[in-house]
């Protein structure tokens, strides 16, 4: 599967030729054309937007944060829940005004929503100011699609959701200088019954380890200190590759790269989180002591209806093993409340799991029906109000646990990576602990990009607050 998925070099070269053509016409303009890129959804989409910006930069575009100034507006969308989609529709609708003010403006609608047939139809019919729509799997053809849009009359739709490819050699224009996303695989084969991702992102496919290592080395050379390996299920990395490898091996290889940096990854699926993975993390000094391991539900009947492939007990065993290998590990998770047919007692199973697991942080979502997924066919008898009550109870429980966990940091001096500045005068720096907890820090701007010792002074349920001690790297 993987060999077929790789886009031949000559096709990438053709895209580069088109980039050159657009660059020449950008340079011939009296003022540099500007692009506005708006990103919704997960880190995979953030990473895709970095590629879009990389290609735009090579085509001579500058960037603006103001839609009205932009010659091209790109909305990179997320289809994971209905409220995410509604936000996108609201914002795309509002672009009618920017286009009215600047009729030459090109409006691009891409990302996961662009691979949902009903959404494509809706945009075709009701959002006529959208000039170009394309699905995530054809992102590598953006230069050609843009060229066609700029030169052809009429709108362009390239929204095939079934293709799935790996395109190497696309330039990325990364957002910061400290943290970098590094995709190691694309798509998903898990088909959790509630989830739209496998339909919009295509089949799971892994990048060759050599390509990943080359990119990781370059990132370290460029000074990035925090590298997050991305995939919908990183624990199944390597399946289908001609060379026999796995995620644990990849972590060890990246750990061998010289330099002071941290390796993070997202997301791990509990069914594939192996002893080998925990061992590789424990034995790799650069692997951050953090795992995001979504459990989704505490009741076994619901887990089975979700097609998650584990029971609540198996999940608890996994986190016990992770903690046994790495006693200082932070564990975070995702949970869905109000899955179709979830009873009050099944919801209480979820509460019990949260109480037992003692996560450092948790992301709670109310189930959102995704048309075309198996769960959309299930009867849903719980009212929106009941779901909201469950959501609030869960949040209250987790907030108390997170706060209790954070309180334990107070008075301690820990190593943190300063990854940005903030607008808060009292805490002008933002940092992360090795385990990924957010720290608001007092200190000077030049510390951005450095590991420093921070003394934690207080906390709330979301973050820690502290002062800089001595810098150590
Ligand atoms: N691949 C990752 C997660 C991708 S989506 C994984 O399997 O862990 C991120 C989170 O969104 C999921 O963990 C899940 O909790 C939530 N989610 C996905 N589909 C959803 C839906 N239809 N309704 C509500 N939440 C959903
Ligand atoms: Fe969706 Fe499940 Fe794949 Fe995650 S593992 S992207 S929840 S289908
Ligand atoms: Fe959303 Fe697509 Fe990510 S649906 S969560 S942007 S893979």
Coordinates of C-alpha atoms in Angstrom, one line a residue, residues 26-435:
X26 CA 4.0 37.7 -8.2
X27 CA 7.3 39.4 -8.7
X28 CA 6.0 41.3 -11.7
X29 CA 3.3 42.9 -9.6
X30 CA 3.8 46.4 -8.2
X31 CA 3.2 45.2 -4.6
X32 CA 3.8 41.8 -3.1
X33 CA 0.6 39.7 -3.0
X34 CA -0.6 38.7 0.5
X35 CA -2.1 35.6 1.9
X36 CA -4.3 35.0 5.0
X37 CA -4.4 31.4 6.3
X38 CA -7.0 30.5 8.9
X39 CA -6.7 27.0 10.5
X40 CA -9.2 25.0 12.4
X41 CA -8.9 21.6 14.0
X42 CA -6.0 19.4 15.1
X43 CA -2.2 19.6 14.8
X44 CA -2.4 17.7 11.5
X45 CA -4.3 20.7 10.1
X46 CA -1.7 23.1 11.6
X47 CA 1.0 21.1 9.9
X48 CA -0.9 21.2 6.6
X49 CA -1.3 25.0 6.9
X50 CA 2.5 25.3 7.4
X51 CA 2.9 23.5 4.1
X52 CA 0.4 25.8 2.4
X53 CA 2.3 28.8 3.8
X54 CA 5.6 27.1 2.6
X55 CA 4.2 26.8 -0.9
X56 CA 2.8 30.3 -0.8
X57 CA 6.1 31.8 0.3
X58 CA 7.8 30.0 -2.6
X59 CA 5.2 31.5 -4.9
X60 CA 6.2 35.0 -3.7
X61 CA 3.3 35.6 -1.3
X62 CA 3.7 37.5 2.0
X63 CA 1.4 37.0 4.9
X64 CA -1.2 39.1 6.6
X65 CA -3.5 38.7 9.6
X66 CA -6.2 40.8 8.0
X67 CA -8.6 39.2 5.6
X68 CA -9.4 42.5 3.9
X69 CA -5.8 43.0 2.9
X70 CA -5.4 39.5 1.5
X71 CA -5.2 38.6 -2.2
X72 CA -5.8 35.0 -1.2
X73 CA -7.8 33.8 1.8
X74 CA -7.4 30.1 2.8
X75 CA -9.7 28.5 5.3
X76 CA -8.3 25.1 6.4
X77 CA -11.3 23.4 8.0
X78 CA -12.1 20.7 10.5
X79 CA -15.1 18.3 10.3
X80 CA -14.7 16.5 13.7
X81 CA -17.8 18.0 15.4
X82 CA -20.8 20.0 14.2
X83 CA -19.9 23.1 16.2
X84 CA -16.4 23.2 14.5
X85 CA -18.2 23.1 11.2
X86 CA -20.7 25.8 12.1
X87 CA -17.8 28.1 13.0
X88 CA -16.3 27.6 9.6
X89 CA -19.5 28.2 7.8
X90 CA -20.0 31.5 9.8
X91 CA -16.5 32.7 8.9
X92 CA -16.6 31.6 5.3
X93 CA -20.0 33.3 4.9
X94 CA -18.5 36.6 6.2
X95 CA -15.8 36.5 3.5
X96 CA -18.5 37.7 1.1
X97 CA -17.7 41.2 2.5
X98 CA -14.0 40.9 2.0
X99 CA -14.5 39.8 -1.5
X100 CA -16.9 42.6 -2.2
X101 CA -14.3 45.1 -0.9
X102 CA -11.6 43.4 -3.0
X103 CA -13.2 41.6 -6.0
X104 CA -9.9 40.1 -7.2
X105 CA -9.5 38.2 -3.9
X106 CA -9.2 34.4 -4.2
X107 CA -11.1 32.4 -1.6
X108 CA -9.9 28.8 -0.9
X109 CA -11.8 26.3 1.2
X110 CA -9.7 23.2 2.1
X111 CA -9.1 20.8 4.9
X112 CA -11.3 18.0 6.2
X113 CA -14.7 19.6 5.5
X114 CA -13.7 19.8 1.9
X115 CA -13.8 15.9 1.7
X116 CA -17.4 15.6 2.9
X117 CA -19.7 15.3 -0.1
X118 CA -22.6 17.1 1.5
X119 CA -20.4 20.0 2.5
X120 CA -18.9 20.2 -1.0
X121 CA -22.5 20.5 -2.4
X122 CA -23.4 23.1 0.1
X123 CA -20.4 25.2 -0.8
X124 CA -21.1 24.7 -4.5
X125 CA -24.6 25.9 -4.1
X126 CA -24.6 28.5 -1.3
X127 CA -21.1 29.8 -1.0
X128 CA -20.5 31.0 -4.5
X129 CA -17.7 33.3 -3.5
X130 CA -15.5 30.3 -2.8
X131 CA -13.2 29.9 -5.8
X132 CA -11.2 26.8 -5.0
X133 CA -12.1 23.8 -2.8
X134 CA -9.8 20.8 -2.3
X135 CA -9.6 17.9 0.1
X136 CA -6.5 17.2 2.4
X137 CA -5.3 14.4 0.2
X138 CA -4.5 16.7 -2.7
X139 CA -2.8 19.4 -0.7
X140 CA 0.5 18.7 -2.5
X141 CA -1.2 19.8 -5.7
X142 CA -2.0 23.3 -4.3
X143 CA 0.3 25.2 -6.7
X144 CA -1.3 23.6 -9.8
X145 CA -4.8 24.1 -8.3
X146 CA -4.1 27.8 -7.5
X147 CA -2.6 28.4 -10.9
X148 CA -5.8 26.9 -12.5
X149 CA -7.9 29.1 -10.3
X150 CA -6.0 32.2 -11.1
X151 CA -6.1 31.6 -14.8
X152 CA -9.3 29.8 -15.5
X153 CA -12.8 31.2 -15.5
X154 CA -15.0 29.3 -13.1
X155 CA -14.5 27.6 -9.8
X156 CA -12.3 24.6 -9.1
X157 CA -13.4 21.6 -7.0
X158 CA -10.9 18.8 -6.3
X159 CA -12.6 17.1 -3.4
X160 CA -12.0 13.4 -3.9
X161 CA -11.9 11.9 -0.4
X162 CA -10.7 8.5 -1.3
X163 CA -7.2 9.2 -2.6
X164 CA -4.5 9.0 0.0
X165 CA -0.9 9.8 -0.8
X166 CA 2.5 10.7 0.7
X167 CA 4.2 13.6 -0.8
X168 CA 7.8 14.3 0.2
X169 CA 9.7 17.5 -0.5
X170 CA 6.9 20.1 0.1
X171 CA 8.3 23.2 1.8
X172 CA 6.9 24.1 5.2
X173 CA 6.8 27.6 6.6
X174 CA 6.8 26.8 10.3
X175 CA 4.9 29.1 12.7
X176 CA 7.5 29.5 15.5
X177 CA 11.1 28.8 16.1
X178 CA 10.8 26.5 19.2
X179 CA 8.1 23.9 18.5
X180 CA 7.7 22.0 15.3
X181 CA 5.1 19.5 14.0
X182 CA 6.5 16.5 12.2
X183 CA 3.9 14.3 10.5
X184 CA 5.0 10.7 10.5
X185 CA 1.9 9.2 9.0
X186 CA -1.4 10.2 7.4
X187 CA -5.0 9.0 7.5
X188 CA -6.5 6.4 9.8
X189 CA -7.8 2.9 9.5
X190 CA -9.4 2.5 12.9
X191 CA -12.9 3.5 12.1
X192 CA -14.1 4.4 15.6
X193 CA -17.8 4.4 15.0
X194 CA -18.3 8.1 15.8
X195 CA -15.4 9.5 13.9
X196 CA -15.2 11.2 10.5
X197 CA -11.4 11.2 10.2
X198 CA -11.0 7.9 8.2
X199 CA -13.5 9.2 5.6
X200 CA -11.9 12.6 5.1
X201 CA -8.2 11.7 5.6
X202 CA -8.1 8.4 3.7
X203 CA -6.3 5.2 4.6
X204 CA -3.5 5.0 7.1
X205 CA 0.0 5.4 5.5
X206 CA 3.4 5.9 7.1
X207 CA 6.3 8.0 5.8
X208 CA 9.6 6.2 5.3
X209 CA 11.8 6.4 8.5
X210 CA 14.7 8.0 6.4
X211 CA 12.5 10.9 5.3
X212 CA 11.3 11.5 8.9
X213 CA 14.9 11.3 10.3
X214 CA 16.2 13.7 7.7
X215 CA 13.5 16.2 8.6
X216 CA 14.0 15.7 12.3
X217 CA 17.8 16.3 11.9
X218 CA 17.1 19.5 9.9
X219 CA 14.7 20.7 12.6
X220 CA 17.3 20.2 15.3
X221 CA 19.9 22.0 13.2
X222 CA 17.4 24.9 12.7
X223 CA 17.2 25.2 16.5
X224 CA 13.8 23.7 17.2
X225 CA 13.7 22.3 20.7
X226 CA 10.3 20.6 20.9
X227 CA 9.4 18.2 18.1
X228 CA 5.9 16.6 18.0
X229 CA 5.5 13.5 15.9
X230 CA 2.1 13.6 14.4
X231 CA -0.4 10.8 13.4
X232 CA -3.9 9.8 14.2
X233 CA -2.5 6.6 15.8
X234 CA 1.2 6.9 16.0
X235 CA 1.4 3.5 17.7
X236 CA 0.6 1.8 14.4
X237 CA 3.4 3.7 12.6
X238 CA 5.3 1.5 10.1
X239 CA 2.5 -0.9 9.2
X240 CA 2.5 -1.4 5.5
X241 CA 6.0 0.0 5.0
X242 CA 8.3 -2.3 3.0
X243 CA 11.0 -2.0 5.7
X244 CA 10.1 -3.6 9.0
X245 CA 9.9 -0.9 11.6
X246 CA 7.6 0.4 14.3
X247 CA 7.0 3.5 16.5
X248 CA 9.2 2.5 19.3
X249 CA 12.2 2.1 16.9
X250 CA 11.4 5.5 15.4
X251 CA 11.5 7.1 18.9
X252 CA 14.9 5.5 19.6
X253 CA 16.3 6.7 16.3
X254 CA 15.2 10.2 16.7
X255 CA 16.5 10.1 20.3
X256 CA 20.0 9.3 18.8
X257 CA 20.1 12.7 17.0
X258 CA 22.6 15.0 18.7
X259 CA 21.3 18.1 20.4
X260 CA 19.1 19.3 23.3
X261 CA 15.5 18.8 22.3
X262 CA 12.3 17.0 23.3
X263 CA 10.4 14.4 21.4
X264 CA 6.6 14.5 21.8
X265 CA 3.9 12.6 19.9
X266 CA 0.2 12.7 19.2
X267 CA -2.0 10.7 19.3
X268 CA -1.6 7.3 20.8
X269 CA -4.4 4.7 20.5
X270 CA -4.6 2.6 23.7
X271 CA -5.2 -0.6 21.8
X272 CA -1.8 -0.3 20.2
X273 CA 0.2 1.3 23.1
X274 CA 2.7 -1.5 23.7
X275 CA 5.2 -2.4 26.4
X276 CA 7.9 -1.8 23.7
X277 CA 6.6 1.8 23.3
X278 CA 6.8 2.5 27.1
X279 CA 10.3 1.0 27.2
X280 CA 11.5 3.1 24.3
X281 CA 10.1 6.2 26.0
X282 CA 11.7 5.3 29.3
X283 CA 15.1 4.6 27.7
X284 CA 15.1 7.7 25.5
X285 CA 16.2 10.7 27.5
X286 CA 14.7 13.1 24.9
X287 CA 11.3 11.5 24.9
X288 CA 9.0 13.8 27.0
X289 CA 7.4 12.2 29.9
X290 CA 3.9 12.6 28.6
X291 CA 1.4 10.5 26.8
X292 CA -1.9 11.6 25.5
X293 CA -4.0 8.4 25.6
X294 CA -7.7 9.0 24.8
X295 CA -10.0 6.6 26.6
X296 CA -13.3 8.0 25.2
X297 CA -15.6 6.2 27.6
X298 CA -15.6 4.2 30.8
X299 CA -18.3 1.6 30.1
X300 CA -17.4 -1.5 28.2
X301 CA -20.6 -1.7 26.2
X302 CA -20.0 1.9 24.9
X303 CA -16.4 1.2 24.2
X304 CA -17.4 -1.8 22.1
X305 CA -20.1 0.3 20.3
X306 CA -17.4 2.9 19.6
X307 CA -15.2 0.1 18.1
X308 CA -12.3 1.1 20.3
X309 CA -10.8 -2.3 20.7
X310 CA -10.2 -2.3 24.5
X311 CA -12.1 -2.6 27.7
X312 CA -11.9 -0.1 30.6
X313 CA -9.8 -2.6 32.5
X314 CA -7.3 -3.0 29.6
X315 CA -7.1 0.8 29.4
X316 CA -6.3 1.0 33.2
X317 CA -3.6 -1.7 32.8
X318 CA -2.0 0.4 30.0
X319 CA -1.7 3.5 32.1
X320 CA -0.5 1.5 35.1
X321 CA 2.3 0.0 32.9
X322 CA 3.2 3.5 31.6
X323 CA 3.4 4.8 35.2
X324 CA 5.4 1.8 36.3
X325 CA 8.0 2.3 33.6
X326 CA 8.0 6.1 34.1
X327 CA 6.8 7.1 37.5
X328 CA 7.0 10.8 36.7
X329 CA 4.9 10.6 33.5
X330 CA 2.0 12.9 32.9
X331 CA -1.1 11.3 31.3
X332 CA -3.8 13.2 29.5
X333 CA -6.8 11.9 27.7
X334 CA -10.0 12.6 25.6
X335 CA -13.5 11.6 26.5
X336 CA -16.8 11.8 24.8
X337 CA -20.1 12.2 26.7
X338 CA -23.5 11.4 25.4
X339 CA -22.6 8.7 22.9
X340 CA -25.9 7.4 21.5
X341 CA -27.6 5.2 24.1
X342 CA -25.2 6.1 26.9
X343 CA -27.1 5.4 30.1
X344 CA -26.7 7.3 33.4
X345 CA -24.9 4.3 34.9
X346 CA -22.6 4.1 31.8
X347 CA -21.8 7.7 32.3
X348 CA -21.0 6.9 35.9
X349 CA -18.5 4.3 34.6
X350 CA -16.8 7.2 32.9
X351 CA -16.7 9.2 36.1
X352 CA -15.3 6.2 37.9
X353 CA -12.6 5.7 35.3
X354 CA -11.6 9.4 35.5
X355 CA -11.5 9.2 39.3
X356 CA -9.3 6.1 39.2
X357 CA -7.0 7.2 36.3
X358 CA -6.1 10.6 37.9
X359 CA -5.3 12.3 34.5
X360 CA -3.2 15.4 34.6
X361 CA -5.6 17.0 32.1
X362 CA -8.5 15.8 30.0
X363 CA -10.4 17.1 26.9
X364 CA -14.1 16.5 27.2
X365 CA -16.4 16.5 24.1
X366 CA -20.1 16.2 23.8
X367 CA -20.9 13.5 21.1
X368 CA -21.6 15.1 17.7
X369 CA -23.4 13.0 15.1
X370 CA -21.3 12.8 12.0
X371 CA -23.3 11.8 8.9
X372 CA -22.1 8.6 7.2
X373 CA -20.4 7.2 10.3
X374 CA -21.8 4.0 11.9
X375 CA -22.7 5.7 15.2
X376 CA -25.0 8.1 13.3
X377 CA -27.3 5.2 12.7
X378 CA -27.7 4.5 16.4
X379 CA -30.7 5.7 18.4
X380 CA -29.8 8.6 20.6
X381 CA -32.4 9.1 23.4
X382 CA -30.4 11.4 25.7
X383 CA -31.4 15.0 25.5
X384 CA -29.0 17.8 24.9
X385 CA -29.7 19.1 28.5
X386 CA -28.8 15.8 30.0
X387 CA -25.6 15.6 28.0
X388 CA -24.7 19.1 29.2
X389 CA -25.2 18.1 32.8
X390 CA -23.0 15.0 32.3
X391 CA -20.4 17.2 30.6
X392 CA -20.4 19.7 33.5
X393 CA -20.1 16.9 36.1
X394 CA -17.1 15.4 34.3
X395 CA -15.4 18.8 33.9
X396 CA -15.9 19.6 37.6
X397 CA -14.3 16.2 38.6
X398 CA -11.4 16.6 36.2
X399 CA -10.7 20.2 37.2
X400 CA -10.4 19.2 40.8
X401 CA -8.0 16.4 39.9
X402 CA -5.9 18.6 37.7
X403 CA -5.7 21.3 40.4
X404 CA -4.7 18.7 43.0
X405 CA -2.0 17.4 40.6
X406 CA -0.8 21.0 39.9
X407 CA -0.6 21.9 43.6
X408 CA 2.1 19.3 44.0
X409 CA 4.4 21.4 41.8
X410 CA 4.2 24.4 44.1
X411 CA 7.6 25.2 45.7
X412 CA 9.5 22.9 43.4
X413 CA 12.1 23.9 40.9
X414 CA 11.7 22.2 37.6
X415 CA 13.2 22.3 34.1
X416 CA 10.9 24.0 31.5
X417 CA 11.2 24.9 27.9
X418 CA 10.3 28.6 27.3
X419 CA 8.4 28.4 24.0
X420 CA 6.9 31.9 23.6
X421 CA 5.9 35.3 24.9
X422 CA 2.5 36.3 26.2
X423 CA 0.6 39.6 26.5
X424 CA 0.3 39.2 30.3
X425 CA 2.7 41.8 31.9
X426 CA 3.0 39.8 35.1
X427 CA 3.9 36.6 33.3
X428 CA 5.5 37.6 30.0
X429 CA 6.7 34.1 29.1
X430 CA 5.0 30.9 28.3
X431 CA 6.7 27.6 28.9
X432 CA 6.0 23.9 29.1
X433 CA 7.2 21.3 31.6
X434 CA 8.8 18.1 30.3
X435 CA 5.4 16.5 30.8

